[in-house]
């Protein structure tokens, strides 16, 4: 019909690079179905795309090169990052195992296995009071480090001393979500911590603790009695320690225990 431009005829013989590499398409019906893949099309900048992406980049050879380049690039970046953590990181001067200083994977692995506490002990036995256990983490075992990191006072703040390092926000996120405020464990300033401490201090004084001692001893004695009654049978010690804790907390908080040790079951 006049006025209708037909697409140019395409040579579909086996010399075509696409069909040459993929004999499946030499069938006439398949040729017709995939003719559109081989038609010459102009894009805006005038470039011509020929063949089905160059015979799928010469039978995937080009893709292999691309994958090799990407793999090499990733390995180079990881190696550079590891070397930076070992040699040029701000914490590079602190002692610790090479793999732990270069990557967090070793620490994560020990955490997943449940051995992180024992591993930390071994590292401190080897490297001393401070150990670099990850690129951005230091572990301390000295009392002075505890004071420097987590304690302080208003007078120290007024004298120009820095505030203690705050805990990670994620640790107290659940408290802010549920209660709208942080407990004393997750306070981020000396002023807020001091306010909470003034409220709690009377209950934690030596006089108050001595007054609570008979309550704790009473429940501890009952726990021992329950264990003696069951010497001939196996017991779930975790559950019974939970009963002990619940009874002590209930007695100290509400003036009456939950009776878990007496009943041998958790309070509903």
Coordinates of C-alpha atoms in Angstrom, one line a residue:
X1 CA 0.0 0.0 0.0
X2 CA 1.1 3.5 -0.8
X3 CA 2.1 5.8 2.1
X4 CA 3.3 2.9 4.3
X5 CA 7.0 2.4 4.7
X6 CA 8.1 -1.2 5.1
X7 CA 11.2 -2.0 7.2
X8 CA 14.3 -3.0 5.3
X9 CA 14.8 -6.6 4.6
X10 CA 17.1 -8.4 7.1
X11 CA 19.5 -11.1 6.0
X12 CA 18.7 -14.0 8.3
X13 CA 21.3 -16.5 7.1
X14 CA 23.7 -18.3 9.4
X15 CA 26.5 -15.8 8.7
X16 CA 24.6 -13.3 11.0
X17 CA 26.6 -13.1 14.2
X18 CA 23.5 -13.6 16.5
X19 CA 22.2 -16.7 14.7
X20 CA 25.7 -18.0 14.1
X21 CA 26.3 -18.2 17.9
X22 CA 22.7 -19.3 18.7
X23 CA 21.7 -22.1 16.2
X24 CA 18.3 -22.3 18.0
X25 CA 17.2 -19.3 16.0
X26 CA 18.0 -20.8 12.6
X27 CA 14.5 -22.2 12.5
X28 CA 12.4 -20.1 10.2
X29 CA 9.6 -19.6 12.8
X30 CA 12.1 -18.5 15.4
X31 CA 13.7 -16.2 12.9
X32 CA 10.4 -14.4 12.3
X33 CA 9.7 -14.1 16.0
X34 CA 13.1 -12.5 16.7
X35 CA 13.4 -10.5 13.6
X36 CA 12.7 -7.3 15.6
X37 CA 15.9 -7.9 17.7
X38 CA 18.0 -7.6 14.6
X39 CA 16.4 -4.6 12.9
X40 CA 18.5 -1.5 12.6
X41 CA 17.2 1.3 14.8
X42 CA 18.3 4.8 15.1
X43 CA 18.6 6.4 18.5
X44 CA 18.6 10.2 19.0
X45 CA 22.4 10.7 18.9
X46 CA 22.5 8.8 15.6
X47 CA 24.1 5.7 16.8
X48 CA 23.1 2.4 15.1
X49 CA 22.5 -0.7 17.2
X50 CA 23.2 -3.7 15.0
X51 CA 22.5 -7.4 15.8
X52 CA 20.9 -8.5 19.0
X53 CA 23.3 -6.6 21.2
X54 CA 26.3 -7.8 19.2
X55 CA 25.4 -11.5 19.4
X56 CA 24.8 -11.0 23.1
X57 CA 28.2 -9.5 23.4
X58 CA 29.9 -12.3 21.5
X59 CA 28.5 -15.2 23.3
X60 CA 28.8 -13.8 26.8
X61 CA 32.6 -13.2 26.5
X62 CA 32.1 -9.5 27.2
X63 CA 30.0 -10.3 30.2
X64 CA 32.7 -12.4 31.7
X65 CA 35.2 -9.5 31.3
X66 CA 32.7 -7.1 32.9
X67 CA 32.1 -9.5 35.9
X68 CA 35.9 -9.9 36.3
X69 CA 36.3 -6.1 36.3
X70 CA 33.5 -5.6 38.9
X71 CA 34.9 -8.4 41.1
X72 CA 38.4 -7.0 41.0
X73 CA 37.0 -3.5 41.8
X74 CA 35.1 -4.9 44.9
X75 CA 38.2 -6.8 46.1
X76 CA 40.4 -3.7 45.6
X77 CA 38.0 -1.6 47.7
X78 CA 37.8 -4.2 50.5
X79 CA 41.6 -4.5 50.6
X80 CA 42.0 -0.7 50.7
X81 CA 39.4 -0.4 53.5
X82 CA 41.2 -3.2 55.4
X83 CA 44.6 -1.5 55.0
X84 CA 43.1 1.8 56.1
X85 CA 41.7 0.3 59.3
X86 CA 45.0 -1.3 60.1
X87 CA 47.4 1.6 59.3
X88 CA 45.6 4.9 59.0
X89 CA 42.5 4.7 61.2
X90 CA 42.3 7.0 64.2
X91 CA 42.3 3.9 66.4
X92 CA 45.2 2.3 64.6
X93 CA 47.6 2.7 67.5
X94 CA 45.6 0.6 69.9
X95 CA 46.5 -3.1 70.3
X96 CA 44.4 -6.0 69.1
X97 CA 44.4 -9.0 66.7
X98 CA 45.1 -8.0 63.0
X99 CA 41.8 -9.4 61.7
X100 CA 39.8 -7.8 64.5
X101 CA 41.4 -4.4 63.8
X102 CA 40.8 -4.7 60.1
X103 CA 37.2 -5.8 60.0
X104 CA 34.1 -6.3 62.2
X105 CA 33.4 -9.8 60.8
X106 CA 35.5 -11.6 63.4
X107 CA 33.6 -10.0 66.3
X108 CA 30.3 -10.6 64.6
X109 CA 31.2 -14.3 64.1
X110 CA 32.1 -14.7 67.8
X111 CA 28.8 -13.0 68.8
X112 CA 26.8 -15.4 66.5
X113 CA 28.5 -18.4 68.1
X114 CA 27.9 -17.1 71.6
X115 CA 31.6 -17.0 72.4
X116 CA 32.2 -13.2 72.5
X117 CA 32.5 -13.0 76.3
X118 CA 35.2 -15.7 76.4
X119 CA 37.0 -14.3 73.4
X120 CA 37.0 -10.8 75.0
X121 CA 38.6 -12.3 78.1
X122 CA 41.3 -14.1 76.0
X123 CA 42.1 -10.9 74.2
X124 CA 42.5 -8.9 77.4
X125 CA 44.7 -11.6 78.8
X126 CA 46.9 -11.2 75.7
X127 CA 46.8 -7.5 75.0
X128 CA 46.1 -5.8 78.3
X129 CA 43.5 -3.4 79.7
X130 CA 42.5 -2.0 76.3
X131 CA 41.9 -4.0 73.2
X132 CA 40.7 -3.0 69.8
X133 CA 38.0 -5.6 69.0
X134 CA 36.7 -4.0 65.8
X135 CA 37.7 -1.1 63.6
X136 CA 35.6 1.4 65.6
X137 CA 35.4 -0.4 69.0
X138 CA 37.7 -0.5 72.0
X139 CA 37.2 -2.8 75.0
X140 CA 38.4 -1.6 78.4
X141 CA 38.7 -3.6 81.7
X142 CA 40.0 -0.8 84.0
X143 CA 38.0 1.0 86.6
X144 CA 39.4 4.3 85.5
X145 CA 38.1 3.8 82.0
X146 CA 34.6 3.3 83.4
X147 CA 34.9 6.7 85.3
X148 CA 36.3 8.5 82.3
X149 CA 33.6 7.2 79.9
X150 CA 30.4 7.0 81.9
X151 CA 30.7 9.2 85.0
X152 CA 31.0 12.9 85.8
X153 CA 29.4 15.7 87.8
X154 CA 28.0 19.1 87.4
X155 CA 31.1 20.6 88.9
X156 CA 33.2 18.9 86.4
X157 CA 31.0 20.2 83.6
X158 CA 31.3 23.8 84.9
X159 CA 35.1 23.5 85.2
X160 CA 35.2 22.7 81.5
X161 CA 35.5 18.9 81.6
X162 CA 33.8 17.0 78.8
X163 CA 30.6 15.2 79.4
X164 CA 30.9 11.4 79.5
X165 CA 30.3 9.5 76.2
X166 CA 26.6 8.8 75.8
X167 CA 25.4 5.2 75.1
X168 CA 24.2 4.3 71.6
X169 CA 20.8 5.8 71.0
X170 CA 19.5 2.5 69.7
X171 CA 19.9 0.9 73.2
X172 CA 17.3 3.3 74.7
X173 CA 15.0 3.5 71.7
X174 CA 12.5 1.1 73.2
X175 CA 12.2 3.2 76.4
X176 CA 11.5 6.4 74.5
X177 CA 9.0 4.6 72.3
X178 CA 7.0 3.0 75.1
X179 CA 7.4 5.5 78.0
X180 CA 8.3 8.8 76.3
X181 CA 11.6 9.2 78.3
X182 CA 14.9 7.4 79.0
X183 CA 15.7 5.7 82.3
X184 CA 18.9 6.4 84.2
X185 CA 20.8 3.8 82.2
X186 CA 20.4 5.7 78.9
X187 CA 20.7 9.3 79.9
X188 CA 22.7 11.5 77.5
X189 CA 23.8 14.3 79.7
X190 CA 25.2 14.8 83.2
X191 CA 22.3 17.1 84.3
X192 CA 19.6 14.5 83.4
X193 CA 21.6 11.7 85.0
X194 CA 22.1 13.6 88.2
X195 CA 18.4 14.4 88.4
X196 CA 17.5 10.7 88.1
X197 CA 20.3 9.7 90.6
X198 CA 19.0 12.1 93.3
X199 CA 15.6 10.3 93.1
X200 CA 17.1 6.8 93.3
X201 CA 20.0 7.4 95.7
X202 CA 18.0 7.0 99.0
X203 CA 16.9 3.5 98.1
X204 CA 20.5 2.5 97.2
X205 CA 22.3 4.0 100.3
X206 CA 24.1 1.7 102.8
X207 CA 21.3 2.1 105.3
X208 CA 18.6 1.2 102.8
X209 CA 20.5 -1.8 101.5
X210 CA 21.1 -3.1 105.1
X211 CA 17.4 -2.7 105.7
X212 CA 16.6 -4.8 102.6
X213 CA 19.0 -7.6 103.5
X214 CA 16.5 -9.6 105.7
X215 CA 14.0 -9.6 102.8
X216 CA 16.6 -11.0 100.4
X217 CA 17.9 -13.6 102.9
X218 CA 14.3 -14.8 103.6
X219 CA 13.7 -15.5 99.9
X220 CA 17.2 -17.0 99.4
X221 CA 16.6 -19.4 102.3
X222 CA 13.3 -20.5 100.7
X223 CA 15.0 -21.1 97.4
X224 CA 17.6 -23.3 99.1
X225 CA 14.8 -25.2 100.9
X226 CA 13.0 -25.9 97.6
X227 CA 16.2 -27.1 96.0
X228 CA 16.8 -29.5 99.0
X229 CA 13.3 -30.9 98.6
X230 CA 14.1 -31.8 95.0
X231 CA 17.5 -33.3 95.3
X232 CA 16.3 -36.7 93.9
X233 CA 14.8 -35.2 90.8
X234 CA 16.1 -32.9 88.0
X235 CA 15.0 -29.3 88.2
X236 CA 15.1 -26.4 85.7
X237 CA 17.4 -24.1 87.6
X238 CA 16.7 -21.2 85.2
X239 CA 13.0 -21.3 86.1
X240 CA 13.7 -21.5 89.9
X241 CA 16.1 -18.6 89.7
X242 CA 13.4 -16.7 87.9
X243 CA 11.0 -17.5 90.7
X244 CA 13.6 -16.2 93.3
X245 CA 14.1 -12.9 91.3
X246 CA 10.4 -12.3 90.9
X247 CA 9.7 -12.8 94.7
X248 CA 12.5 -10.5 95.7
X249 CA 11.6 -7.8 93.3
X250 CA 7.9 -8.0 94.3
X251 CA 8.7 -7.8 98.0
X252 CA 11.1 -4.8 97.6
X253 CA 8.8 -3.0 95.2
X254 CA 5.3 -3.7 96.4
X255 CA 5.9 -5.0 100.0
X256 CA 4.7 -8.5 99.1
X257 CA 6.2 -11.3 97.1
X258 CA 4.5 -13.0 94.2
X259 CA 4.7 -16.4 95.9
X260 CA 6.6 -18.0 93.0
X261 CA 8.9 -20.0 95.2
X262 CA 6.1 -21.2 97.5
X263 CA 3.9 -22.3 94.6
X264 CA 6.7 -23.5 92.3
X265 CA 5.3 -21.6 89.3
X266 CA 5.6 -18.2 87.8
X267 CA 3.0 -15.5 88.7
X268 CA 0.3 -15.3 86.0

